[in-house]
Coordinates of C-alpha atoms in Angstrom, one line a residue:
M1349 CA 22.8 76.8 302.1
K1350 CA 22.4 73.3 303.0
L1351 CA 19.6 70.7 303.2
T1352 CA 19.4 68.0 305.8
I1353 CA 16.8 65.4 306.4
S1354 CA 16.4 63.1 309.6
D1355 CA 15.9 59.3 309.0
E1356 CA 12.6 59.5 310.7
A1357 CA 11.6 62.5 308.5
V1358 CA 12.5 60.4 305.3
K1359 CA 10.4 57.4 306.5
W1360 CA 7.4 59.7 307.1
Y1361 CA 7.8 61.1 303.4
E1362 CA 8.2 57.5 302.0
S1363 CA 5.0 56.4 303.8
E1364 CA 2.7 59.5 303.4
M1365 CA 3.8 60.8 299.9
G1366 CA 4.3 57.8 297.5
I1367 CA 7.8 59.0 296.4
S1368 CA 10.2 57.0 294.4
P1369 CA 13.8 57.2 292.9
S1370 CA 12.4 59.0 289.9
R1371 CA 10.1 61.2 291.7
G1372 CA 11.4 62.7 295.1
V1373 CA 10.4 65.5 297.4
R1374 CA 10.7 69.1 296.3
F1375 CA 10.8 71.9 299.0
L1376 CA 9.7 75.3 297.5
G1377 CA 8.0 78.6 298.7
K1378 CA 4.5 79.3 297.7
V1379 CA 2.3 82.4 297.7
Y1380 CA -0.2 82.7 300.6
G1381 CA 0.3 81.6 304.2
K1382 CA 3.3 82.6 306.4
S1383 CA 6.6 81.1 307.3
P1384 CA 9.1 82.2 310.1
I1385 CA 11.3 83.8 307.3
H1386 CA 8.4 85.3 305.0
D1387 CA 5.1 86.9 305.5
G1388 CA 2.7 86.2 302.7
F1389 CA 4.6 83.1 301.6
S1390 CA 4.8 79.5 303.0
L1391 CA 6.9 76.3 302.5
A1392 CA 5.3 73.9 300.1
V1393 CA 6.2 70.2 299.5
E1394 CA 5.5 68.3 296.6
V1395 CA 6.2 65.1 294.8
F1396 CA 8.4 66.1 291.6
E1397 CA 11.3 65.0 289.6
P1398 CA 14.4 67.0 290.0
N1399 CA 14.8 69.4 286.9
D1400 CA 17.5 72.1 287.9
P1401 CA 18.3 71.4 291.6
L1402 CA 20.1 73.9 293.8
L1403 CA 20.5 71.4 296.5
I1404 CA 19.9 67.7 296.4
Q1405 CA 20.2 65.0 299.1
Y1406 CA 19.6 61.2 298.2
H1407 CA 18.0 58.9 300.9
D1408 CA 17.3 55.3 299.8
D1409 CA 17.8 56.7 296.2
I1410 CA 15.2 59.1 296.6
P1411 CA 15.9 62.7 295.8
F1412 CA 15.0 65.5 298.4
F1413 CA 15.9 68.7 296.8
I1414 CA 15.4 72.5 296.3
E1415 CA 15.2 73.9 292.7
K1416 CA 17.3 76.8 291.6
A1417 CA 14.2 78.7 290.8
D1418 CA 13.2 78.5 294.7
E1419 CA 16.4 79.9 296.1
W1420 CA 14.7 83.3 296.7
F1421 CA 12.5 81.7 299.3
F1422 CA 15.3 80.4 301.5
E1423 CA 17.4 83.5 301.3
G1424 CA 20.6 81.8 302.4
H1425 CA 18.9 79.8 305.3
D1426 CA 19.9 76.2 305.7
L1427 CA 16.9 73.8 305.9
A1428 CA 16.9 71.1 308.4
I1429 CA 14.0 68.5 308.6
E1430 CA 13.3 66.6 311.7
F1431 CA 10.3 64.4 312.7
D1432 CA 8.3 65.4 315.7
E1433 CA 7.0 62.1 317.3
K1434 CA 4.3 63.7 319.2
K1435 CA 2.8 65.5 316.4
Q1436 CA 3.6 62.6 313.9
E1437 CA 4.9 65.3 311.3
P1438 CA 7.9 66.8 310.0
V1439 CA 9.5 70.0 311.6
Y1440 CA 11.3 72.5 309.3
H1441 CA 14.1 74.5 310.8
Y1442 CA 15.4 77.4 308.9
L1443 CA 18.8 78.1 310.2
K1444 CA 20.8 81.3 309.6
D1445 CA 23.6 82.9 311.6
G1446 CA 23.0 80.6 314.7
N1447 CA 19.3 81.3 314.8
D1448 CA 16.8 78.4 314.3
Y1449 CA 13.4 79.6 312.9
S1450 CA 11.4 76.2 313.3
F1451 CA 8.0 75.5 311.8
S1452 CA 5.6 72.6 311.8
T1453 CA 2.4 72.5 309.9
K1454 CA 0.4 72.6 313.2
N1455 CA 2.0 75.7 314.7

């Protein structure tokens, strides 16, 4: 499992979420909603301090991470985050076995 984030997406998180080196961006699954990989569960994003990260990427000293407790949601998928200039928001790609299950909040 890998986590990658484009520079444009990092800039969006920095401007929209008030993150800092001590409190970064956590990606996790939440009850309710729908995602390309789970019915009844959707991706959540929150400002949080890493506690027990499974994956962590630093950009401008800010952590972007998935906690070990949230591994179940991603089920071996890589998470790649890009920025959609037209929609002005991040796009989330769940990648597994050469397949791309993309999702944006306005899908």
